[in-house]
XYZ file of C-alpha atoms in Angstrom:
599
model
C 9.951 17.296 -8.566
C 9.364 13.782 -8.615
C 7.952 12.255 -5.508
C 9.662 9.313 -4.304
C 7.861 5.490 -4.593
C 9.592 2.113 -3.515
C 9.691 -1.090 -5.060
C 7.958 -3.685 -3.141
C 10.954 -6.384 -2.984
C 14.318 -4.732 -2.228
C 14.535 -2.507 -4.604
C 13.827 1.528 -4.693
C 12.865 3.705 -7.030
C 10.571 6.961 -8.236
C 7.862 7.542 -8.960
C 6.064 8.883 -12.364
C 3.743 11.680 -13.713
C 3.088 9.588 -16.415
C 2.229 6.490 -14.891
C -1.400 7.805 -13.818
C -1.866 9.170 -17.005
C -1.388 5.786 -18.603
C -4.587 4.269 -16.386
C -6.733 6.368 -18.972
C -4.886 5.269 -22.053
C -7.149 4.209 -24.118
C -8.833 8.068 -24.549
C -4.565 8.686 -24.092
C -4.148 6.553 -27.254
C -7.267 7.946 -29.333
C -6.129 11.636 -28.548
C -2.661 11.855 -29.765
C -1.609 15.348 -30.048
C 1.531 16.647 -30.573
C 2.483 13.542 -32.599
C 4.028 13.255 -35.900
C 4.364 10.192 -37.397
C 6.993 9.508 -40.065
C 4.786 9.195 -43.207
C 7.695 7.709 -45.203
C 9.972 10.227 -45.118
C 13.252 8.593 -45.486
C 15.416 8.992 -42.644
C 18.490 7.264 -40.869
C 18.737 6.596 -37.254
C 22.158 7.584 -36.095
C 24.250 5.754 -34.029
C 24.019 7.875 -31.241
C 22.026 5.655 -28.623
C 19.942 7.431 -26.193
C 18.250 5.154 -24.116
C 20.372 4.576 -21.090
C 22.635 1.502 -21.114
C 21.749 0.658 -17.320
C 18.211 0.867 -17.825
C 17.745 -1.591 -20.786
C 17.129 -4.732 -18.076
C 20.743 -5.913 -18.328
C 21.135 -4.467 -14.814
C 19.756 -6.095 -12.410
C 19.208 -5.961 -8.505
C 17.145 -8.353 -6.139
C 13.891 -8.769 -6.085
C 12.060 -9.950 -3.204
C 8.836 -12.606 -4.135
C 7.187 -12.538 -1.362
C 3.322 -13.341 -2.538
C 3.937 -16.354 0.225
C 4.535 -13.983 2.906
C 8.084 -15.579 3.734
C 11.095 -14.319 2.593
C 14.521 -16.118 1.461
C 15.743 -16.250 4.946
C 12.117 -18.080 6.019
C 11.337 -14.843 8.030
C 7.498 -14.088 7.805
C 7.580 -10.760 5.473
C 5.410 -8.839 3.540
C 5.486 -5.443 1.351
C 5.644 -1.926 2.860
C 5.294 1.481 0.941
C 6.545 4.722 1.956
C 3.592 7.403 2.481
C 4.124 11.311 3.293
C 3.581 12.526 7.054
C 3.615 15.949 8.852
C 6.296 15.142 11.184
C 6.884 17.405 14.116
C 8.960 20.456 12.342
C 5.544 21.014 10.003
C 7.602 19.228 6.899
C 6.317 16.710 4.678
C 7.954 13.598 4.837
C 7.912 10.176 2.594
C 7.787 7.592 5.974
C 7.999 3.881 5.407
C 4.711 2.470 7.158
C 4.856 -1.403 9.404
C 1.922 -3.547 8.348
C -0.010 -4.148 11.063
C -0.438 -7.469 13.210
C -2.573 -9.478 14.933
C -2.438 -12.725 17.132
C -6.084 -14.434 16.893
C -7.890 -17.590 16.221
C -9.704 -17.045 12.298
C -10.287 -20.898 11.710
C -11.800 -21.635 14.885
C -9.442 -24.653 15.465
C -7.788 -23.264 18.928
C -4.204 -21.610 17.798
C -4.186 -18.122 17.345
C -3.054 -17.177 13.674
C -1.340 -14.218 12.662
C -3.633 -11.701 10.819
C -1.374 -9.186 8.816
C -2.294 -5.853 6.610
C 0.441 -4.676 4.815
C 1.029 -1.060 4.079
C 0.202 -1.678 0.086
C -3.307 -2.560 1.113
C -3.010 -6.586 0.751
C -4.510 -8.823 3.759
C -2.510 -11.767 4.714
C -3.574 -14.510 7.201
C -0.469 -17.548 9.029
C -2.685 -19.851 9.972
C -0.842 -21.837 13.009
C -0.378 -25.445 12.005
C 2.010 -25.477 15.650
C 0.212 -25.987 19.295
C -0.510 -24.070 22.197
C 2.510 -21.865 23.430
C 4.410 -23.060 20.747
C 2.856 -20.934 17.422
C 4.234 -22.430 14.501
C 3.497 -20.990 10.605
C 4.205 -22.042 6.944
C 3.415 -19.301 4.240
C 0.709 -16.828 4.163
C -2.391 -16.571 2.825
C -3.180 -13.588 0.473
C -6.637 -12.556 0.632
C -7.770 -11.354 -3.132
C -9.130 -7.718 -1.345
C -7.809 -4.205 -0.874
C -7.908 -2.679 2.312
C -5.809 0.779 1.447
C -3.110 2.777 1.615
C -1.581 2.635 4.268
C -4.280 0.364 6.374
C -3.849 -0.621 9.726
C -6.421 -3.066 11.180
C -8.265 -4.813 14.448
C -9.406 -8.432 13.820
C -12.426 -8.434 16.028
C -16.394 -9.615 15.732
C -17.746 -6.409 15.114
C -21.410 -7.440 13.780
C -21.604 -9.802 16.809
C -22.227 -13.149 14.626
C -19.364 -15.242 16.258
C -16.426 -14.549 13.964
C -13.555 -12.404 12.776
C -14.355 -9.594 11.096
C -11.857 -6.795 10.243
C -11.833 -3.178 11.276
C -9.895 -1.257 8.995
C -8.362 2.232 9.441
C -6.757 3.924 6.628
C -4.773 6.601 4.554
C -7.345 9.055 4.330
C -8.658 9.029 8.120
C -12.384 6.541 7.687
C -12.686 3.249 8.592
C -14.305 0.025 6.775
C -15.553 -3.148 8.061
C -14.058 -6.369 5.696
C -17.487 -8.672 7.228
C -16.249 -12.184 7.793
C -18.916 -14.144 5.154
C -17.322 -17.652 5.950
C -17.490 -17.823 9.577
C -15.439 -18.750 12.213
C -13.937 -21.754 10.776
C -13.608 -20.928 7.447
C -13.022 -17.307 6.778
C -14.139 -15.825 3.617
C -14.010 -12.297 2.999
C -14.474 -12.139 -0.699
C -17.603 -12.727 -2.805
C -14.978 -12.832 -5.860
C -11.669 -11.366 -6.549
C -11.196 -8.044 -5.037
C -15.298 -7.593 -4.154
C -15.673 -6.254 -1.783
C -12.522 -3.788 -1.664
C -11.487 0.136 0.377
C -13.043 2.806 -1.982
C -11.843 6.582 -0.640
C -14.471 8.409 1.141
C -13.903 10.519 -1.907
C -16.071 8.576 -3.869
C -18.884 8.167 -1.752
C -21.493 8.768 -4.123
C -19.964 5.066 -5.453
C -22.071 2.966 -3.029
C -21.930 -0.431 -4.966
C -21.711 -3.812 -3.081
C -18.166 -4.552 -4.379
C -16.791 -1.714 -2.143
C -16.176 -2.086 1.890
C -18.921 -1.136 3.887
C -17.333 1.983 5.872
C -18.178 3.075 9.584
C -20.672 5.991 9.562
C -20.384 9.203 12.346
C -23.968 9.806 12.204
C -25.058 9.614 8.267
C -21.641 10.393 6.965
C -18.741 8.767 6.851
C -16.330 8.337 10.568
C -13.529 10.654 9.324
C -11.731 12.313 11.950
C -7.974 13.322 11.091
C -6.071 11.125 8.641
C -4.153 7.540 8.967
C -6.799 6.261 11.222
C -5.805 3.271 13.858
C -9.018 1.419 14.922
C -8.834 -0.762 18.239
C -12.380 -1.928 18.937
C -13.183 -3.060 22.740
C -16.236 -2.545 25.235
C -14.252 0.689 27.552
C -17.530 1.193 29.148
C -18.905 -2.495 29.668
C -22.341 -2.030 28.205
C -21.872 -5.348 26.330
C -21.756 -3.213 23.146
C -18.223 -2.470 20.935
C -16.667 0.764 21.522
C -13.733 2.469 19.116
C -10.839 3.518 19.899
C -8.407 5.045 17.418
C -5.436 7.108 17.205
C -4.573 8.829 13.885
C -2.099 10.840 12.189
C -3.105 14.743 11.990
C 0.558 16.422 13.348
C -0.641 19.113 16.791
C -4.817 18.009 16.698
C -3.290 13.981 17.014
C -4.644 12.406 20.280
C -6.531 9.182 20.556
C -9.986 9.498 20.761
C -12.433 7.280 21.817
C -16.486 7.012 20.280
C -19.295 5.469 22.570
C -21.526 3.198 20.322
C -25.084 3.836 20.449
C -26.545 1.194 18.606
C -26.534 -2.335 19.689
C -23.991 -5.435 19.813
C -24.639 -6.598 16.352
C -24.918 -2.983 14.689
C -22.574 -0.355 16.019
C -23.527 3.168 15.734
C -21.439 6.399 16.598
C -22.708 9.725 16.913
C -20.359 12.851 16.532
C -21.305 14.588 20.073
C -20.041 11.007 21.585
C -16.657 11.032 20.425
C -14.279 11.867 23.284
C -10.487 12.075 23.747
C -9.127 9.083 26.203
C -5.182 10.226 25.562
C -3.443 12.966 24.698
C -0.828 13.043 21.350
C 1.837 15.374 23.634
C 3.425 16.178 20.448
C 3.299 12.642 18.869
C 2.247 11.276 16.089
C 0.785 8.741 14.004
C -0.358 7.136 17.458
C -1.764 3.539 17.125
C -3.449 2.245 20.185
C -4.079 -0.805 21.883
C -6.206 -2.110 25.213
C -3.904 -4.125 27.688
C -3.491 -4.494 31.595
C -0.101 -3.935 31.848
C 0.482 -3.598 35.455
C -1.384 -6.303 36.551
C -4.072 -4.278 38.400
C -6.932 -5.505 36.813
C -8.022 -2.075 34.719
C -7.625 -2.172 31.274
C -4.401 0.152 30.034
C -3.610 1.590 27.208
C -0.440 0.899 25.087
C 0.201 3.127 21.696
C 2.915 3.500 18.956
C 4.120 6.193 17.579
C 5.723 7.820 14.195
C 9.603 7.640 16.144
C 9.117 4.562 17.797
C 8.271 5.057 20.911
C 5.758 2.660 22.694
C 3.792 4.885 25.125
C 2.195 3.489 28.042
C -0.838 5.366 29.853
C -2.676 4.045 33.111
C -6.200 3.042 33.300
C -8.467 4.743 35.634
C -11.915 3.042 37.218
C -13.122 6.419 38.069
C -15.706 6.563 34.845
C -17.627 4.028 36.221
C -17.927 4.990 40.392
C -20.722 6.161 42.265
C -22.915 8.901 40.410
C -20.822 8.683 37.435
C -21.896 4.206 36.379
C -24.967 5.390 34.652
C -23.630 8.142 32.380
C -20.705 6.566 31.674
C -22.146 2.712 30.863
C -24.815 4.982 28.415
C -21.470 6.875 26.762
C -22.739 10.131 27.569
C -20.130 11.433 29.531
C -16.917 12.023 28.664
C -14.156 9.316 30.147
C -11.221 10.174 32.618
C -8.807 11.129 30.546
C -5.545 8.692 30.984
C -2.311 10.179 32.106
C 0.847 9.235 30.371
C 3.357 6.210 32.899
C 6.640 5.876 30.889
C 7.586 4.712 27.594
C 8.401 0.927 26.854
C 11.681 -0.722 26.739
C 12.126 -3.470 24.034
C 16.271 -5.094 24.017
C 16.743 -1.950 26.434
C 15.833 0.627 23.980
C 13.235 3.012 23.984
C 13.221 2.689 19.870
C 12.707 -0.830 18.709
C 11.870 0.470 15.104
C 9.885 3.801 13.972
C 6.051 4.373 12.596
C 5.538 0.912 15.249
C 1.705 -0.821 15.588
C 2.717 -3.165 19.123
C 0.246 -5.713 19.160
C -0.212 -7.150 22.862
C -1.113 -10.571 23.000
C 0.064 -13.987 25.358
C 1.955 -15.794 22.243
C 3.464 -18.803 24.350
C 0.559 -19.152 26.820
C 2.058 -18.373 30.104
C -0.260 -16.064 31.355
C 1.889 -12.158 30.453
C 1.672 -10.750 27.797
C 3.726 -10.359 24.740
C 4.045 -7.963 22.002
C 3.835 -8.159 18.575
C 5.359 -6.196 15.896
C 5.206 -5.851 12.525
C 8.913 -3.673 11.308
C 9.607 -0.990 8.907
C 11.501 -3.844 6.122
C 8.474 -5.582 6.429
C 9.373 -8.809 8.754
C 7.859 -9.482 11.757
C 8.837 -9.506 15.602
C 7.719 -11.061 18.669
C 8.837 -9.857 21.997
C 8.242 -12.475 24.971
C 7.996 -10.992 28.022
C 10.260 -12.062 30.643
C 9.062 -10.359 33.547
C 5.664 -10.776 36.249
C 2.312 -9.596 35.645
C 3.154 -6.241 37.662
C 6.296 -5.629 36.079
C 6.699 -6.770 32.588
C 10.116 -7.307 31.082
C 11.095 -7.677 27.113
C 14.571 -8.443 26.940
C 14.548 -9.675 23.093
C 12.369 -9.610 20.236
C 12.851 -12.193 17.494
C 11.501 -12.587 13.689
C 8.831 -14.892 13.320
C 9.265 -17.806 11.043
C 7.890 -19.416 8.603
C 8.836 -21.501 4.997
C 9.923 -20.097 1.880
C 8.465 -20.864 -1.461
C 8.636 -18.363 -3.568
C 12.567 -18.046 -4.234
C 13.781 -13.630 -4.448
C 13.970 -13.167 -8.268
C 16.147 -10.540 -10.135
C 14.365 -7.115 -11.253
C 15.359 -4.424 -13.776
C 17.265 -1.774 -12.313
C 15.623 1.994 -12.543
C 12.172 0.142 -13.224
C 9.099 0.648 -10.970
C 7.119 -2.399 -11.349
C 3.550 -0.900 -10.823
C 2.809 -2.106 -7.226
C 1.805 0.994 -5.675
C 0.385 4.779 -5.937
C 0.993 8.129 -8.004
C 1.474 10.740 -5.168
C 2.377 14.294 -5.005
C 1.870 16.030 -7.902
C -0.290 13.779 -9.426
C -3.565 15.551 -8.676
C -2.543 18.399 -9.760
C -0.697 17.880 -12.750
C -3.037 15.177 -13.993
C -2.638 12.174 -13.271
C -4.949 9.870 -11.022
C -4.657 8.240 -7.734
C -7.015 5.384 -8.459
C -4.404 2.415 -8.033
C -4.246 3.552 -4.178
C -7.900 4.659 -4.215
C -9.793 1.590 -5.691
C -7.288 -1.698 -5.557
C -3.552 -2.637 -5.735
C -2.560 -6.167 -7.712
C -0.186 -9.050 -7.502
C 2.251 -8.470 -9.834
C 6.134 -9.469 -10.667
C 8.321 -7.483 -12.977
C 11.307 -9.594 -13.401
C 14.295 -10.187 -15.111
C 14.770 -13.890 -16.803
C 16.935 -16.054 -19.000
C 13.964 -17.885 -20.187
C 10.382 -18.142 -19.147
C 7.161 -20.386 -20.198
C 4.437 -17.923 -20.430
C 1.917 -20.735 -20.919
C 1.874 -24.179 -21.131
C 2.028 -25.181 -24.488
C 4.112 -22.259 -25.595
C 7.319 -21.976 -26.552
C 10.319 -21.151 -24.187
C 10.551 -17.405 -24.468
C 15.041 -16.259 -24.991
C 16.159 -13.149 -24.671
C 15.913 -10.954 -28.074
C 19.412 -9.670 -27.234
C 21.953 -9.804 -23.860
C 21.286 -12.051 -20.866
C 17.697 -11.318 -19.648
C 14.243 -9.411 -21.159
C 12.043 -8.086 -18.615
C 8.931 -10.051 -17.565
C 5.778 -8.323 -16.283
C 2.557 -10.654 -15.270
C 0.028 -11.311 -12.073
C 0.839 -13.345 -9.743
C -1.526 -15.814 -7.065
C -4.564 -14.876 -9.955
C -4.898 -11.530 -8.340
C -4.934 -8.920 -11.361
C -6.963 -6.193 -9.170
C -9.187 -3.351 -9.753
C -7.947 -0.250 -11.462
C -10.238 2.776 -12.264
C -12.965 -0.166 -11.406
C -11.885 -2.561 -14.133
C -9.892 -5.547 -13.500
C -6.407 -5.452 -13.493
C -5.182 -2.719 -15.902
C -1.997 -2.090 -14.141
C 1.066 0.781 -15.333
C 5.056 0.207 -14.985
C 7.323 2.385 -16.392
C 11.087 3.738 -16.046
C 12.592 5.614 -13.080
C 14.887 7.448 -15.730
C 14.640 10.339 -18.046
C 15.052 10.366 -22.060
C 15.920 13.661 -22.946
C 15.019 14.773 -26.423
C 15.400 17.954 -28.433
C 11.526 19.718 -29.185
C 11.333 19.773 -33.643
C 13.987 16.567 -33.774
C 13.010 13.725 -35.144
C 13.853 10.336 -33.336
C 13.121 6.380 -33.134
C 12.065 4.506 -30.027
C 12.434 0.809 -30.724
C 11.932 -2.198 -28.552
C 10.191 -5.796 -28.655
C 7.441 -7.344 -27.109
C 5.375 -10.380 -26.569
C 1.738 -9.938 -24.846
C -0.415 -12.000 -24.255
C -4.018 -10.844 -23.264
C -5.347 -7.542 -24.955
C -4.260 -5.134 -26.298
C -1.124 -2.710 -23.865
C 0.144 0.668 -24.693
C 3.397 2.582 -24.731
C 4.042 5.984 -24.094
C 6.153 8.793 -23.234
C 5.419 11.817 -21.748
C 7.090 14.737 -20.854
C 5.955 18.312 -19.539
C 7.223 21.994 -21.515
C 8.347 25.021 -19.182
C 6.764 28.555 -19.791
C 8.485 31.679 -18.524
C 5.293 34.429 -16.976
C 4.009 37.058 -18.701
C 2.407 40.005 -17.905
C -1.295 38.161 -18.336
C -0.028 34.378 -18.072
C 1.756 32.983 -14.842
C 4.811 29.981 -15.454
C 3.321 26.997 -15.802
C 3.698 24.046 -17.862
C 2.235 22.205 -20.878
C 2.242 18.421 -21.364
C 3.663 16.673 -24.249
C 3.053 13.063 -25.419
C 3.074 10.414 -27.530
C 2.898 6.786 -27.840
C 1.002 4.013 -29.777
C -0.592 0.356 -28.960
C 1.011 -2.991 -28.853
C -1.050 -5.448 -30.353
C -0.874 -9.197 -29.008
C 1.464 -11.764 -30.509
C 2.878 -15.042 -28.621
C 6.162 -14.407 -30.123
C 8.269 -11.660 -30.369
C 7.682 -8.971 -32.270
C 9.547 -5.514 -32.725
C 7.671 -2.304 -32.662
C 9.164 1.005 -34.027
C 7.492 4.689 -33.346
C 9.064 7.586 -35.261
C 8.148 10.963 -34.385
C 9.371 14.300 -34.204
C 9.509 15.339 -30.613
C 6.698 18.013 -29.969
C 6.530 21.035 -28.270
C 6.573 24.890 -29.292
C 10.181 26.155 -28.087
C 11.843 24.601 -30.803
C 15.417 23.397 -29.591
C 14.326 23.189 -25.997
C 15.332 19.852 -24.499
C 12.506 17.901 -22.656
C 12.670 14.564 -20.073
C 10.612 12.451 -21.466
C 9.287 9.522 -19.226
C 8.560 6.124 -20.890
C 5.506 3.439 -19.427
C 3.284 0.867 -20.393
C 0.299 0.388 -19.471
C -0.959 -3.043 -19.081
C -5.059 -4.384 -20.352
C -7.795 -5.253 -18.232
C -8.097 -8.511 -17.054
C -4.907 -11.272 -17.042
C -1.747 -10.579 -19.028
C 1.742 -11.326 -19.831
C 3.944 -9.107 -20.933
C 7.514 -9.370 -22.275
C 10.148 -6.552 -23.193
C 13.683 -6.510 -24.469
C 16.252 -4.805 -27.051
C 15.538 -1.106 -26.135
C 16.366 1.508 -28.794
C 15.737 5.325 -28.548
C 17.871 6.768 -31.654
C 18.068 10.409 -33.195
C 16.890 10.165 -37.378
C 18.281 12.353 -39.388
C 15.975 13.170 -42.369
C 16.988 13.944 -45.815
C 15.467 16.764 -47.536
């Protein structure tokens, strides 16, 4: 089974085994076993072909370019990725994720701007170029940093120097700090491009100053359940930054709440001072968020959920009366836990979208609050509320707008462009995790007529048909991959099927400009048990380097397809894997032919 990955753009597709093997493939390259080259044995490709006709780049689908952050309609929109969750029946299931939103002044200028992390890891900042009560935004800014999998964030000052920093909670349950270095009229969270960036907890022996500085429960890493939603506020009014969060663990999810012990400027948390403030009642993937809701004067709390719902629970001031002020302002004792009031209505539903992060903020400046959304396709929503401070009212929510640059481009169908992660059996069968784990790029994989790689270069035409495929960086964001820049993998979301002792011909052409890429094909060989060895399976591979040229050139790999159950047919899967560093890549006229040999 191959899990399933989507596109970023419109356009949906698997996953690949293969493409995590192809991070490492320069050992992949050096250790080709299994491979038998041709050695001038005269042969004939037949005219059989066996690479599939609607995978070749002549079909096309849409492919939304949305490094602005706008999309063709001049809605605000950015990428989301679909991530498994333990839903409530105990199954695994691949969910599409909402980036997560907030409404707060960065530049220091008076206008709240819109503060977005998308679910591929990238951080995007709308600064407001409208006026009070009347937000108005252009195109995004993409900052060149990785914040996760998955990341949801709080834009808050957590080190107490007067501006934004970021509170990140991610994928595998910790939390990271992206410090504001610019200050609060210029952000900057970048010493260079994608330093400092989210490393796993998984690697915590890497400590290097080009990863995110991550929030420590006592001397190890905060990591409590998985899919972590930070809200950071002062619950206890001590002066000093409390966290909230909500997470994602299915039975065990409740939002908890840990008492800092340290000081404004340098939060601390200690594990016997983490408390639960709500109860999951059979929810998940809650993501919380502090707001007086009633009108009453005591803060509330508001929370979103894996179905949709938007679950409101009362605040209580019984934490800090009488005997209780002193225990509670030192975080010692454990809060009143907040009972569950009623579920939300947005438009009259109870379900606006699923997997929602509401964002409460006053967008138009009349004193209620609003609520702020970032959806499931990647858009975002504002909901103005209609009602009174006691009783709130949301009648509509509406997309937030902005201006298009960056026109939708066309994309090879049954192509996964390399934006993304290897999940699910990856791990186990091989491959790595280290594009989710280290950084993601900015990358395009697009179909075109004609193209100027450079300038100075020659127009680059189609080798054959309408369009060649086109794979390069985009806003001078390569990444990090296996902590060198850029290196990124695409490959096919299709199989090749080929017969194990059968000699065939895979044929294409390239251009490349940069170093040196590599193409290759891998496939995995079924084993019946025995007696003494379980069923398992055996990888098979081959594949060679492409060499830069500015112009095209054709490459041709014979080979007899390897394996040891001679006539068994294998599914081969076909990628490339892209050099360190900037690159531009350019593929067309796809051949995959059986050669008969004469003897």
């Amino acid at each position: 089974m191959i899990p399933s990955m989507k596109h970023y753009g419109k356009s949906l597709g698997q996953g690949s085994i293969l493409l995590g093997m192809l991070l490492f493939y320069p050992m992949f390259a050096a250790a080709q076993t299994n491979v038998a080259a041709t050695n001038g044995l005269p042969g004939t490709a037949t005219g059989v072909e066996l690479f599939p006709a609607n995978a070749n780049g002549e079909v096309v689908t849409t492919l939304g370019h949305y490094w602005d952050g706008v999309d063709d309609n001049d809605n605000l929109h950015v990428m989301v990725s679909t991530f498994p969750v333990l839903n409530n029946v105990g199954a695994m299931s691949y969910t599409t994720f909402a980036p997560a939103v907030n409404f707060v002044d960065m530049n220091n200028d008076g206008l709240k701007d819109l503060v977005v992390g998308d679910t591929y890891g990238f951080l995007w900042i709308y600064f407001n170029s409208g006026a009070k009560g009347a937000p108005l935004f252009t195109t995004g800014t993409i900052f060149p940093t990785f914040l996760g999998w998955a990341s949801k964030i709080h834009v808050v000052d957590w080190d107490g120097d007067l501006d934004n920093d970021i509170v990140v909670g991610t994928f595998y349950g910790d939390f990271a700090v992206l410090s504001n270095m610019g200050g609060a009229t210029k952000p900057l969270f970048t010493r260079t491009m994608g330093i400092p960036r989210y490393v796993s907890p998984y690697y915590s022996e890497y400590e290097g100053a080009d990863r995110l500085n991550q929030v420590k429960l006592g001397k190890i890493p905060f990591v409590l359940g998985i899919y972590t939603s930070p809200w950071v506020t002062d619950w206890n009014n001590d002066f000093k930054p409390d966290l909230i969060f909500g997470e994602g663990t299915y039975s065990a999810n409740s939002i908890r709440i840990a008492f800092n012990q340290g000081s404004r400027g340098k939060p601390i948390f200690k594990e016997d001072r983490v408390f639960y403030l709500a109860y999951g009642e059979g929810y998940e993937q809650l993501t919380p968020s502090v707001v007086d809701y009633n009108g009453d004067g005591v803060p509330d709390l508001m929370c979103g959920t894996r179905t949709g719902q938007i679950r409101l629970f009362k605040g209580t001031t019984k934490p800090v009366e009488g005997a209780d002020i002193v225990t509670t302002l030192k975080g010692t004792k454990a809060p009143a836990a907040l009972e569950f009031d009623k579920v939300l209505e947005i438009e009259g539903k109870g379900i606006f979208d699923t997997m929602t992060n509401p964002f409460p903020c006053d967008w138009n400046d009349d004193g209620l609050f609003d609520i702020l959304m970032g959806s499931t396709k990647g858009t975002i929503y504002v909901a103005l509320n209609k009602g009174t401070k006691i009783e709130p009212s949301f009648p509509d929510a509406d997309m937030v707008k902005g201006t298009n640059v960056n026109k939708d481009l066309l994309a090879p169908a049954r192509w996964w462009n390399g934006i993304g992660h290897a999940t699910g059996l990856s791990h186990s069968w091989g491959a790595s995790d280290y594009i989710g784990d280290w950084c993601n790029s900015a990358v395009l994989l697009s179909c075109e007529t004609n193209a100027v790689l450079r300038p100075g270069l020659p127009v680059v035409k189609p080798v054959e048909g309408e369009f060649f495929m086109y794979f390069r960086y985009d806003k001078n964001y390569p990444g990090w991959n296996n902590n060198s820049v850029g290196a990124r993998v695409f490959g096919g979301n299709f199989r090749l099927p080929m017969v194990i002792g059968k000699r065939y011909e895979l044929t294409f052409s390239s251009i490349l400009l940069g170093n040196s890429a590599y193409v290759g094909m891998v496939a995995y060989e079924p084993f019946e048990g025995t007696e003494l060895v379980p069923p398992h399976n055996e990888r098979r591979e081959y594949g060679d380097n492409i060499t830069p040229t500015a112009g095209w050139q054709k490459k041709t790999i014979n080979f007899v397809c390897p394996g040891k159950q001679t006539g068994m047919t294998l599914n081969f899967e076909l990628g490339f894997a892209l050099p360190a560093g900037d690159c531009h890549f350019c593929v067309d006229a796809f051949s995959l032919k059986e050669v008969l040999v004469r003897r």
